Coordinates of C-alpha atoms in Angstrom, one line a residue:
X1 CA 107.2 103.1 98.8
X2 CA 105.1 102.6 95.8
X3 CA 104.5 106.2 95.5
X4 CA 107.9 107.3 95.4
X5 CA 108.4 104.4 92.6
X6 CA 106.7 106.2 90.8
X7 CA 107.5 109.6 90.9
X8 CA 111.4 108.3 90.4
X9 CA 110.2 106.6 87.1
X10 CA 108.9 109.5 86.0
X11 CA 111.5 111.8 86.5
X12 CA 114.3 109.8 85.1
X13 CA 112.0 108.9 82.3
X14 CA 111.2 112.6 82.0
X15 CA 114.7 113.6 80.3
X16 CA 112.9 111.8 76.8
X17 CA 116.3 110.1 76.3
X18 CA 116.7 106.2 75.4
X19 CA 120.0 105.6 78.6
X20 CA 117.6 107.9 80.9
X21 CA 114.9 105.5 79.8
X22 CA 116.4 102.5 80.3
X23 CA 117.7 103.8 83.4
X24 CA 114.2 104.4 85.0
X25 CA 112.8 100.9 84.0
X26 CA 115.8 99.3 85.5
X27 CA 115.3 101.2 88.6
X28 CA 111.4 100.7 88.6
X29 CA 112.4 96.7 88.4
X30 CA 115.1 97.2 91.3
X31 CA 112.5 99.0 93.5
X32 CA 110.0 96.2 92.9
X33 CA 112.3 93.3 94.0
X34 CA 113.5 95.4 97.0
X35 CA 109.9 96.0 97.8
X36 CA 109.1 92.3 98.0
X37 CA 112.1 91.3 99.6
X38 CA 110.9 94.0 102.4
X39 CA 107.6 92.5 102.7
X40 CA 108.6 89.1 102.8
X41 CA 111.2 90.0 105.2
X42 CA 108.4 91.1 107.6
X43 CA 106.4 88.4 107.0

């Protein structure tokens, strides 16, 4: 899952615009939280 973190932050970051940059850090942070609510979930 971290991998394809990533590679989404990159594209939508890739576009060099401010919205598409504040886009992908919003969707890095989003990813992040989902990610730890999965593993503590399954903990």
């Amino acid at each position: 899952m971290f991998v394809f973190s990533i590679i989404l932050l990159i594209i939508i970051i890739y576009f060099k615009n401010v919205k598409s940059f504040n886009a992908g850090i919003l969707t890095a942070l989003s990813n992040r939280i989902g990610d730890v609510a999965l593993l503590l979930r399954i903990a």
